[in-house]
mmCIF file with all atom_site columns, C-alpha atoms in Angstrom:
data_model
loop_
_atom_site.group_PDB
_atom_site.id
_atom_site.type_symbol
_atom_site.label_atom_id
_atom_site.label_alt_id
_atom_site.label_comp_id
_atom_site.label_asym_id
_atom_site.label_entity_id
_atom_site.label_seq_id
_atom_site.pdbx_PDB_ins_code
_atom_site.Cartn_x
_atom_site.Cartn_y
_atom_site.Cartn_z
_atom_site.occupancy
_atom_site.B_iso_or_equiv
_atom_site.pdbx_formal_charge
_atom_site.auth_seq_id
_atom_site.auth_comp_id
_atom_site.auth_asym_id
_atom_site.auth_atom_id
_atom_site.pdbx_PDB_model_num
ATOM 1   C CA . MET A 1 1   ? -11.521 -11.691 -2.831  1.00 0.00 ? 1   MET A CA 1
ATOM 2   C CA . PRO A 1 2   ? -14.422 -12.857 -5.003  1.00 0.00 ? 2   PRO A CA 1
ATOM 3   C CA . ASN A 1 3   ? -16.977 -15.323 -3.690  1.00 0.00 ? 3   ASN A CA 1
ATOM 4   C CA . GLN A 1 4   ? -16.116 -14.649 -0.090  1.00 0.00 ? 4   GLN A CA 1
ATOM 5   C CA . GLY A 1 5   ? -19.233 -16.517 1.013   1.00 0.00 ? 5   GLY A CA 1
ATOM 6   C CA . ARG A 1 6   ? -17.983 -19.821 -0.363  1.00 0.00 ? 6   ARG A CA 1
ATOM 7   C CA . PRO A 1 7   ? -14.531 -21.328 -0.867  1.00 0.00 ? 7   PRO A CA 1
ATOM 8   C CA . MET A 1 8   ? -12.906 -21.135 -4.294  1.00 0.00 ? 8   MET A CA 1
ATOM 9   C CA . ARG A 1 9   ? -12.141 -24.250 -6.282  1.00 0.00 ? 9   ARG A CA 1
ATOM 10  C CA . ALA A 1 10  ? -8.427  -25.047 -6.377  1.00 0.00 ? 10  ALA A CA 1
ATOM 11  C CA . ASP A 1 11  ? -8.037  -24.050 -10.039 1.00 0.00 ? 11  ASP A CA 1
ATOM 12  C CA . ALA A 1 12  ? -9.930  -20.791 -9.501  1.00 0.00 ? 12  ALA A CA 1
ATOM 13  C CA . ARG A 1 13  ? -7.737  -20.050 -6.483  1.00 0.00 ? 13  ARG A CA 1
ATOM 14  C CA . ARG A 1 14  ? -4.586  -20.674 -8.582  1.00 0.00 ? 14  ARG A CA 1
ATOM 15  C CA . ASN A 1 15  ? -5.890  -18.383 -11.336 1.00 0.00 ? 15  ASN A CA 1
ATOM 16  C CA . TYR A 1 16  ? -6.729  -15.680 -8.800  1.00 0.00 ? 16  TYR A CA 1
ATOM 17  C CA . GLU A 1 17  ? -3.264  -15.833 -7.203  1.00 0.00 ? 17  GLU A CA 1
ATOM 18  C CA . ARG A 1 18  ? -1.528  -15.947 -10.601 1.00 0.00 ? 18  ARG A CA 1
ATOM 19  C CA . LEU A 1 19  ? -3.564  -12.950 -11.806 1.00 0.00 ? 19  LEU A CA 1
ATOM 20  C CA . LEU A 1 20  ? -2.637  -10.962 -8.701  1.00 0.00 ? 20  LEU A CA 1
ATOM 21  C CA . ALA A 1 21  ? 1.041   -11.840 -9.044  1.00 0.00 ? 21  ALA A CA 1
ATOM 22  C CA . GLU A 1 22  ? 1.119   -10.840 -12.705 1.00 0.00 ? 22  GLU A CA 1
ATOM 23  C CA . ALA A 1 23  ? -0.921  -7.707  -12.001 1.00 0.00 ? 23  ALA A CA 1
ATOM 24  C CA . ARG A 1 24  ? 1.720   -6.648  -9.460  1.00 0.00 ? 24  ARG A CA 1
ATOM 25  C CA . ALA A 1 25  ? 4.410   -7.051  -12.109 1.00 0.00 ? 25  ALA A CA 1
ATOM 26  C CA . VAL A 1 26  ? 2.493   -5.381  -14.949 1.00 0.00 ? 26  VAL A CA 1
ATOM 27  C CA . VAL A 1 27  ? 1.271   -2.477  -12.824 1.00 0.00 ? 27  VAL A CA 1
ATOM 28  C CA . SER A 1 28  ? 4.814   -2.047  -11.530 1.00 0.00 ? 28  SER A CA 1
ATOM 29  C CA . GLU A 1 29  ? 6.038   -1.726  -15.122 1.00 0.00 ? 29  GLU A CA 1
ATOM 30  C CA . GLN A 1 30  ? 3.152   0.225   -16.667 1.00 0.00 ? 30  GLN A CA 1
ATOM 31  C CA . GLY A 1 31  ? 1.416   2.004   -13.770 1.00 0.00 ? 31  GLY A CA 1
ATOM 32  C CA . THR A 1 32  ? -2.192  1.821   -12.669 1.00 0.00 ? 32  THR A CA 1
ATOM 33  C CA . ASP A 1 33  ? -3.380  2.248   -16.279 1.00 0.00 ? 33  ASP A CA 1
ATOM 34  C CA . ALA A 1 34  ? -1.665  -1.017  -17.225 1.00 0.00 ? 34  ALA A CA 1
ATOM 35  C CA . SER A 1 35  ? -3.170  -3.252  -19.882 1.00 0.00 ? 35  SER A CA 1
ATOM 36  C CA . LEU A 1 36  ? -5.541  -5.800  -18.357 1.00 0.00 ? 36  LEU A CA 1
ATOM 37  C CA . GLU A 1 37  ? -5.083  -7.947  -21.452 1.00 0.00 ? 37  GLU A CA 1
ATOM 38  C CA . GLU A 1 38  ? -1.351  -8.055  -20.667 1.00 0.00 ? 38  GLU A CA 1
ATOM 39  C CA . VAL A 1 39  ? -2.102  -9.150  -17.096 1.00 0.00 ? 39  VAL A CA 1
ATOM 40  C CA . ALA A 1 40  ? -4.299  -11.998 -18.358 1.00 0.00 ? 40  ALA A CA 1
ATOM 41  C CA . ARG A 1 41  ? -1.781  -13.007 -21.048 1.00 0.00 ? 41  ARG A CA 1
ATOM 42  C CA . ARG A 1 42  ? 1.093   -13.194 -18.556 1.00 0.00 ? 42  ARG A CA 1
ATOM 43  C CA . ALA A 1 43  ? -1.041  -15.141 -16.106 1.00 0.00 ? 43  ALA A CA 1
ATOM 44  C CA . GLY A 1 44  ? -1.789  -17.643 -18.864 1.00 0.00 ? 44  GLY A CA 1
ATOM 45  C CA . VAL A 1 45  ? -5.565  -17.128 -18.723 1.00 0.00 ? 45  VAL A CA 1
ATOM 46  C CA . GLY A 1 46  ? -8.154  -15.529 -20.957 1.00 0.00 ? 46  GLY A CA 1
ATOM 47  C CA . ILE A 1 47  ? -9.450  -12.027 -20.394 1.00 0.00 ? 47  ILE A CA 1
ATOM 48  C CA . GLY A 1 48  ? -12.800 -13.530 -19.353 1.00 0.00 ? 48  GLY A CA 1
ATOM 49  C CA . THR A 1 49  ? -11.104 -15.291 -16.437 1.00 0.00 ? 49  THR A CA 1
ATOM 50  C CA . LEU A 1 50  ? -9.558  -12.017 -15.347 1.00 0.00 ? 50  LEU A CA 1
ATOM 51  C CA . TYR A 1 51  ? -12.965 -10.307 -15.477 1.00 0.00 ? 51  TYR A CA 1
ATOM 52  C CA . ARG A 1 52  ? -14.622 -13.146 -13.532 1.00 0.00 ? 52  ARG A CA 1
ATOM 53  C CA . HIS A 1 53  ? -12.210 -12.477 -10.672 1.00 0.00 ? 53  HIS A CA 1
ATOM 54  C CA . PHE A 1 54  ? -11.898 -8.717  -11.162 1.00 0.00 ? 54  PHE A CA 1
ATOM 55  C CA . PRO A 1 55  ? -14.918 -7.259  -12.975 1.00 0.00 ? 55  PRO A CA 1
ATOM 56  C CA . THR A 1 56  ? -13.266 -3.827  -13.299 1.00 0.00 ? 56  THR A CA 1
ATOM 57  C CA . ARG A 1 57  ? -9.809  -2.284  -13.298 1.00 0.00 ? 57  ARG A CA 1
ATOM 58  C CA . GLU A 1 58  ? -10.714 -0.735  -9.946  1.00 0.00 ? 58  GLU A CA 1
ATOM 59  C CA . ALA A 1 59  ? -11.496 -4.171  -8.504  1.00 0.00 ? 59  ALA A CA 1
ATOM 60  C CA . LEU A 1 60  ? -8.047  -5.406  -9.535  1.00 0.00 ? 60  LEU A CA 1
ATOM 61  C CA . LEU A 1 61  ? -6.335  -2.326  -8.088  1.00 0.00 ? 61  LEU A CA 1
ATOM 62  C CA . GLU A 1 62  ? -8.368  -2.695  -4.902  1.00 0.00 ? 62  GLU A CA 1
ATOM 63  C CA . ALA A 1 63  ? -7.161  -6.287  -4.577  1.00 0.00 ? 63  ALA A CA 1
ATOM 64  C CA . LEU A 1 64  ? -3.570  -5.107  -5.003  1.00 0.00 ? 64  LEU A CA 1
ATOM 65  C CA . LEU A 1 65  ? -4.103  -2.355  -2.425  1.00 0.00 ? 65  LEU A CA 1
ATOM 66  C CA . ARG A 1 66  ? -5.875  -4.668  0.025   1.00 0.00 ? 66  ARG A CA 1
ATOM 67  C CA . ASP A 1 67  ? -2.934  -7.050  -0.190  1.00 0.00 ? 67  ASP A CA 1
ATOM 68  C CA . ARG A 1 68  ? -0.554  -4.126  0.394   1.00 0.00 ? 68  ARG A CA 1
ATOM 69  C CA . PHE A 1 69  ? -2.559  -2.754  3.331   1.00 0.00 ? 69  PHE A CA 1
ATOM 70  C CA . ASP A 1 70  ? -2.756  -6.167  4.981   1.00 0.00 ? 70  ASP A CA 1
ATOM 71  C CA . GLY A 1 71  ? 1.010   -6.542  4.570   1.00 0.00 ? 71  GLY A CA 1
ATOM 72  C CA . LEU A 1 72  ? 1.616   -3.115  6.109   1.00 0.00 ? 72  LEU A CA 1
ATOM 73  C CA . ARG A 1 73  ? -0.627  -3.982  9.064   1.00 0.00 ? 73  ARG A CA 1
ATOM 74  C CA . ALA A 1 74  ? 1.284   -7.211  9.642   1.00 0.00 ? 74  ALA A CA 1
ATOM 75  C CA . TYR A 1 75  ? 4.608   -5.376  9.346   1.00 0.00 ? 75  TYR A CA 1
ATOM 76  C CA . ALA A 1 76  ? 3.473   -2.789  11.913  1.00 0.00 ? 76  ALA A CA 1
ATOM 77  C CA . GLU A 1 77  ? 2.498   -5.579  14.310  1.00 0.00 ? 77  GLU A CA 1
ATOM 78  C CA . GLU A 1 78  ? 5.914   -7.176  13.819  1.00 0.00 ? 78  GLU A CA 1
ATOM 79  C CA . LEU A 1 79  ? 7.687   -3.862  14.471  1.00 0.00 ? 79  LEU A CA 1
ATOM 80  C CA . LEU A 1 80  ? 5.791   -3.153  17.697  1.00 0.00 ? 80  LEU A CA 1
ATOM 81  C CA . GLY A 1 81  ? 8.233   -5.406  19.535  1.00 0.00 ? 81  GLY A CA 1
ATOM 82  C CA . ALA A 1 82  ? 11.348  -3.621  18.235  1.00 0.00 ? 82  ALA A CA 1
ATOM 83  C CA . ASP A 1 83  ? 13.769  -2.149  20.764  1.00 0.00 ? 83  ASP A CA 1
ATOM 84  C CA . ASP A 1 84  ? 13.933  1.187   18.930  1.00 0.00 ? 84  ASP A CA 1
ATOM 85  C CA . PRO A 1 85  ? 10.429  2.717   18.643  1.00 0.00 ? 85  PRO A CA 1
ATOM 86  C CA . PHE A 1 86  ? 11.598  5.540   16.371  1.00 0.00 ? 86  PHE A CA 1
ATOM 87  C CA . GLY A 1 87  ? 13.498  3.168   14.090  1.00 0.00 ? 87  GLY A CA 1
ATOM 88  C CA . ALA A 1 88  ? 10.420  0.915   13.918  1.00 0.00 ? 88  ALA A CA 1
ATOM 89  C CA . LEU A 1 89  ? 8.195   3.837   12.878  1.00 0.00 ? 89  LEU A CA 1
ATOM 90  C CA . VAL A 1 90  ? 10.728  4.966   10.274  1.00 0.00 ? 90  VAL A CA 1
ATOM 91  C CA . ALA A 1 91  ? 11.022  1.432   8.844   1.00 0.00 ? 91  ALA A CA 1
ATOM 92  C CA . TRP A 1 92  ? 7.246   1.196   8.545   1.00 0.00 ? 92  TRP A CA 1
ATOM 93  C CA . LEU A 1 93  ? 6.904   4.631   6.938   1.00 0.00 ? 93  LEU A CA 1
ATOM 94  C CA . HIS A 1 94  ? 9.733   3.807   4.538   1.00 0.00 ? 94  HIS A CA 1
ATOM 95  C CA . ARG A 1 95  ? 7.901   0.686   3.425   1.00 0.00 ? 95  ARG A CA 1
ATOM 96  C CA . ILE A 1 96  ? 4.795   2.792   2.756   1.00 0.00 ? 96  ILE A CA 1
ATOM 97  C CA . ALA A 1 97  ? 6.660   5.516   0.870   1.00 0.00 ? 97  ALA A CA 1
ATOM 98  C CA . SER A 1 98  ? 8.870   3.218   -1.185  1.00 0.00 ? 98  SER A CA 1
ATOM 99  C CA . GLY A 1 99  ? 6.201   0.584   -1.813  1.00 0.00 ? 99  GLY A CA 1
ATOM 100 C CA . THR A 1 100 ? 3.694   3.147   -2.991  1.00 0.00 ? 100 THR A CA 1
ATOM 101 C CA . ALA A 1 101 ? 6.238   4.501   -5.454  1.00 0.00 ? 101 ALA A CA 1
ATOM 102 C CA . VAL A 1 102 ? 6.512   1.077   -7.128  1.00 0.00 ? 102 VAL A CA 1
ATOM 103 C CA . TYR A 1 103 ? 3.186   1.514   -8.940  1.00 0.00 ? 103 TYR A CA 1
ATOM 104 C CA . HIS A 1 104 ? 2.748   4.761   -10.869 1.00 0.00 ? 104 HIS A CA 1
ATOM 105 C CA . GLY A 1 105 ? -0.586  6.234   -9.793  1.00 0.00 ? 105 GLY A CA 1
ATOM 106 C CA . LEU A 1 106 ? -0.962  4.065   -6.684  1.00 0.00 ? 106 LEU A CA 1
ATOM 107 C CA . ALA A 1 107 ? -0.228  6.858   -4.216  1.00 0.00 ? 107 ALA A CA 1
ATOM 108 C CA . GLN A 1 108 ? -3.386  8.707   -5.276  1.00 0.00 ? 108 GLN A CA 1
ATOM 109 C CA . ALA A 1 109 ? -5.477  5.535   -5.080  1.00 0.00 ? 109 ALA A CA 1
ATOM 110 C CA . MET A 1 110 ? -4.062  4.797   -1.631  1.00 0.00 ? 110 MET A CA 1
ATOM 111 C CA . MET A 1 111 ? -4.820  8.299   -0.366  1.00 0.00 ? 111 MET A CA 1
ATOM 112 C CA . ALA A 1 112 ? -8.396  8.036   -1.677  1.00 0.00 ? 112 ALA A CA 1
ATOM 113 C CA . ALA A 1 113 ? -8.882  4.712   0.138   1.00 0.00 ? 113 ALA A CA 1
ATOM 114 C CA . LEU A 1 114 ? -7.671  6.308   3.364   1.00 0.00 ? 114 LEU A CA 1
ATOM 115 C CA . GLN A 1 115 ? -10.571 8.770   3.162   1.00 0.00 ? 115 GLN A CA 1
ATOM 116 C CA . ASP A 1 116 ? -13.466 6.696   1.796   1.00 0.00 ? 116 ASP A CA 1
ATOM 117 C CA . GLU A 1 117 ? -15.235 4.858   4.627   1.00 0.00 ? 117 GLU A CA 1
ATOM 118 C CA . THR A 1 118 ? -17.564 3.162   2.110   1.00 0.00 ? 118 THR A CA 1
ATOM 119 C CA . SER A 1 119 ? -14.670 1.655   0.111   1.00 0.00 ? 119 SER A CA 1
ATOM 120 C CA . ASP A 1 120 ? -14.167 -2.108  0.134   1.00 0.00 ? 120 ASP A CA 1
ATOM 121 C CA . LEU A 1 121 ? -10.598 -1.313  1.086   1.00 0.00 ? 121 LEU A CA 1
ATOM 122 C CA . TYR A 1 122 ? -11.515 0.588   4.216   1.00 0.00 ? 122 TYR A CA 1
ATOM 123 C CA . VAL A 1 123 ? -11.283 -2.421  6.577   1.00 0.00 ? 123 VAL A CA 1
ATOM 124 C CA . SER A 1 124 ? -7.785  -3.282  5.351   1.00 0.00 ? 124 SER A CA 1
ATOM 125 C CA . CYS A 1 125 ? -6.906  0.390   5.331   1.00 0.00 ? 125 CYS A CA 1
ATOM 126 C CA . HIS A 1 126 ? -8.207  0.777   8.876   1.00 0.00 ? 126 HIS A CA 1
ATOM 127 C CA . GLY A 1 127 ? -6.044  -2.150  10.058  1.00 0.00 ? 127 GLY A CA 1
ATOM 128 C CA . MET A 1 128 ? -2.975  -0.639  8.398   1.00 0.00 ? 128 MET A CA 1
ATOM 129 C CA . ARG A 1 129 ? -3.726  2.767   9.945   1.00 0.00 ? 129 ARG A CA 1
ATOM 130 C CA . ALA A 1 130 ? -4.206  1.217   13.396  1.00 0.00 ? 130 ALA A CA 1
ATOM 131 C CA . GLY A 1 131 ? -0.805  -0.468  13.107  1.00 0.00 ? 131 GLY A CA 1
ATOM 132 C CA . GLY A 1 132 ? 0.836   2.809   12.110  1.00 0.00 ? 132 GLY A CA 1
ATOM 133 C CA . ARG A 1 133 ? -0.942  4.665   14.901  1.00 0.00 ? 133 ARG A CA 1
ATOM 134 C CA . ALA A 1 134 ? 0.387   2.151   17.451  1.00 0.00 ? 134 ALA A CA 1
ATOM 135 C CA . LEU A 1 135 ? 3.946   2.627   16.151  1.00 0.00 ? 135 LEU A CA 1
ATOM 136 C CA . LEU A 1 136 ? 3.584   6.414   16.253  1.00 0.00 ? 136 LEU A CA 1
ATOM 137 C CA . VAL A 1 137 ? 2.171   6.454   19.786  1.00 0.00 ? 137 VAL A CA 1
ATOM 138 C CA . ARG A 1 138 ? 4.933   4.140   20.993  1.00 0.00 ? 138 ARG A CA 1
ATOM 139 C CA . ALA A 1 139 ? 7.605   6.438   19.492  1.00 0.00 ? 139 ALA A CA 1
ATOM 140 C CA . GLN A 1 140 ? 5.877   9.483   20.991  1.00 0.00 ? 140 GLN A CA 1
ATOM 141 C CA . GLU A 1 141 ? 5.691   7.845   24.426  1.00 0.00 ? 141 GLU A CA 1
ATOM 142 C CA . ALA A 1 142 ? 9.420   7.107   24.171  1.00 0.00 ? 142 ALA A CA 1
ATOM 143 C CA . GLY A 1 143 ? 9.978   10.841  23.554  1.00 0.00 ? 143 GLY A CA 1
ATOM 144 C CA . LYS A 1 144 ? 11.378  10.235  20.059  1.00 0.00 ? 144 LYS A CA 1
ATOM 145 C CA . VAL A 1 145 ? 8.587   11.791  17.964  1.00 0.00 ? 145 VAL A CA 1
ATOM 146 C CA . ARG A 1 146 ? 7.052   15.205  18.434  1.00 0.00 ? 146 ARG A CA 1
ATOM 147 C CA . PRO A 1 147 ? 3.849   14.942  20.467  1.00 0.00 ? 147 PRO A CA 1
ATOM 148 C CA . ASP A 1 148 ? 1.752   16.965  18.004  1.00 0.00 ? 148 ASP A CA 1
ATOM 149 C CA . ALA A 1 149 ? 2.285   14.479  15.137  1.00 0.00 ? 149 ALA A CA 1
ATOM 150 C CA . GLN A 1 150 ? -1.081  13.038  14.102  1.00 0.00 ? 150 GLN A CA 1
ATOM 151 C CA . PRO A 1 151 ? -1.334  9.516   12.631  1.00 0.00 ? 151 PRO A CA 1
ATOM 152 C CA . HIS A 1 152 ? -3.231  10.510  9.484   1.00 0.00 ? 152 HIS A CA 1
ATOM 153 C CA . ASP A 1 153 ? -0.831  13.416  8.851   1.00 0.00 ? 153 ASP A CA 1
ATOM 154 C CA . VAL A 1 154 ? 2.146   11.069  9.035   1.00 0.00 ? 154 VAL A CA 1
ATOM 155 C CA . LEU A 1 155 ? 0.495   8.693   6.530   1.00 0.00 ? 155 LEU A CA 1
ATOM 156 C CA . TYR A 1 156 ? -0.234  11.582  4.184   1.00 0.00 ? 156 TYR A CA 1
ATOM 157 C CA . LEU A 1 157 ? 3.387   12.689  4.370   1.00 0.00 ? 157 LEU A CA 1
ATOM 158 C CA . ALA A 1 158 ? 4.604   9.209   3.423   1.00 0.00 ? 158 ALA A CA 1
ATOM 159 C CA . GLY A 1 159 ? 2.137   9.116   0.522   1.00 0.00 ? 159 GLY A CA 1
ATOM 160 C CA . MET A 1 160 ? 3.148   12.587  -0.613  1.00 0.00 ? 160 MET A CA 1
ATOM 161 C CA . VAL A 1 161 ? 6.794   11.561  -0.745  1.00 0.00 ? 161 VAL A CA 1
ATOM 162 C CA . ALA A 1 162 ? 5.831   8.805   -3.175  1.00 0.00 ? 162 ALA A CA 1
ATOM 163 C CA . THR A 1 163 ? 3.597   11.125  -5.210  1.00 0.00 ? 163 THR A CA 1
ATOM 164 C CA . ALA A 1 164 ? 6.264   13.822  -5.482  1.00 0.00 ? 164 ALA A CA 1
ATOM 165 C CA . ALA A 1 165 ? 8.921   11.296  -6.506  1.00 0.00 ? 165 ALA A CA 1
ATOM 166 C CA . GLU A 1 166 ? 6.502   9.931   -9.110  1.00 0.00 ? 166 GLU A CA 1
ATOM 167 C CA . GLN A 1 167 ? 6.234   13.406  -10.650 1.00 0.00 ? 167 GLN A CA 1
ATOM 168 C CA . SER A 1 168 ? 10.022  13.695  -11.077 1.00 0.00 ? 168 SER A CA 1
ATOM 169 C CA . PRO A 1 169 ? 11.169  10.309  -12.408 1.00 0.00 ? 169 PRO A CA 1
ATOM 170 C CA . GLY A 1 170 ? 14.488  11.756  -13.611 1.00 0.00 ? 170 GLY A CA 1
ATOM 171 C CA . ASP A 1 171 ? 15.558  12.696  -10.086 1.00 0.00 ? 171 ASP A CA 1
ATOM 172 C CA . THR A 1 172 ? 16.360  9.279   -8.653  1.00 0.00 ? 172 THR A CA 1
ATOM 173 C CA . SER A 1 173 ? 17.411  10.624  -5.245  1.00 0.00 ? 173 SER A CA 1
ATOM 174 C CA . LEU A 1 174 ? 14.303  12.791  -4.696  1.00 0.00 ? 174 LEU A CA 1
ATOM 175 C CA . HIS A 1 175 ? 12.386  10.053  -2.873  1.00 0.00 ? 175 HIS A CA 1
ATOM 176 C CA . ASP A 1 176 ? 15.168  9.471   -0.350  1.00 0.00 ? 176 ASP A CA 1
ATOM 177 C CA . ARG A 1 177 ? 15.761  13.195  0.193   1.00 0.00 ? 177 ARG A CA 1
ATOM 178 C CA . LEU A 1 178 ? 12.087  13.914  0.801   1.00 0.00 ? 178 LEU A CA 1
ATOM 179 C CA . PHE A 1 179 ? 11.738  10.918  3.082   1.00 0.00 ? 179 PHE A CA 1
ATOM 180 C CA . THR A 1 180 ? 14.710  12.150  5.131   1.00 0.00 ? 180 THR A CA 1
ATOM 181 C CA . TYR A 1 181 ? 13.064  15.565  5.499   1.00 0.00 ? 181 TYR A CA 1
ATOM 182 C CA . VAL A 1 182 ? 9.838   13.953  6.713   1.00 0.00 ? 182 VAL A CA 1
ATOM 183 C CA . VAL A 1 183 ? 11.678  11.792  9.231   1.00 0.00 ? 183 VAL A CA 1
ATOM 184 C CA . ASP A 1 184 ? 13.720  14.743  10.500  1.00 0.00 ? 184 ASP A CA 1
ATOM 185 C CA . GLY A 1 185 ? 10.515  16.769  10.890  1.00 0.00 ? 185 GLY A CA 1
ATOM 186 C CA . LEU A 1 186 ? 8.964   14.058  13.068  1.00 0.00 ? 186 LEU A CA 1
ATOM 187 C CA . ARG A 1 187 ? 11.824  13.943  15.580  1.00 0.00 ? 187 ARG A CA 1
ATOM 188 C CA . THR A 1 188 ? 11.483  15.674  18.892  1.00 0.00 ? 188 THR A CA 1
ATOM 189 C CA . ARG A 1 189 ? 13.829  18.618  19.316  1.00 0.00 ? 189 ARG A CA 1
#
């Protein structure tokens, strides 16, 4: 968030939140190359206001990703108390795979953030990864997931499901089929 050293004025905070909400909608419709002018127009602000909050397209996408990563971390924490460790892991992975598919091009940006320790997103990404790791370990300790499954591999698989489905938009069941294969491959035999 901009100006993290000092609190935002109420109107600036409203503009920021409105811009993020409209960016989610526009990027969902048009992909990560969406028109920034359209985002500003829908938010009811000028393009200068958008650029004050998000100086680049990457900054806007990072804000969307940071929001997503923080939500995935919170969801993982919520699922840690579930009675079914395997079901909890699957629910979390499904949210990653299906949520990433919402924005065309986001899967690649998400995978890049998972690797770049210098990225502004890394802290949020690290929290999300830690939540997923805890769910995976819990499912492994319950004997439900193969012991050789590595946390980063499982995240890559979920991201690859979204990327593959993105490449075949005419096959509406591809995402679900691929996700089922990933889940089946994680189960202990």
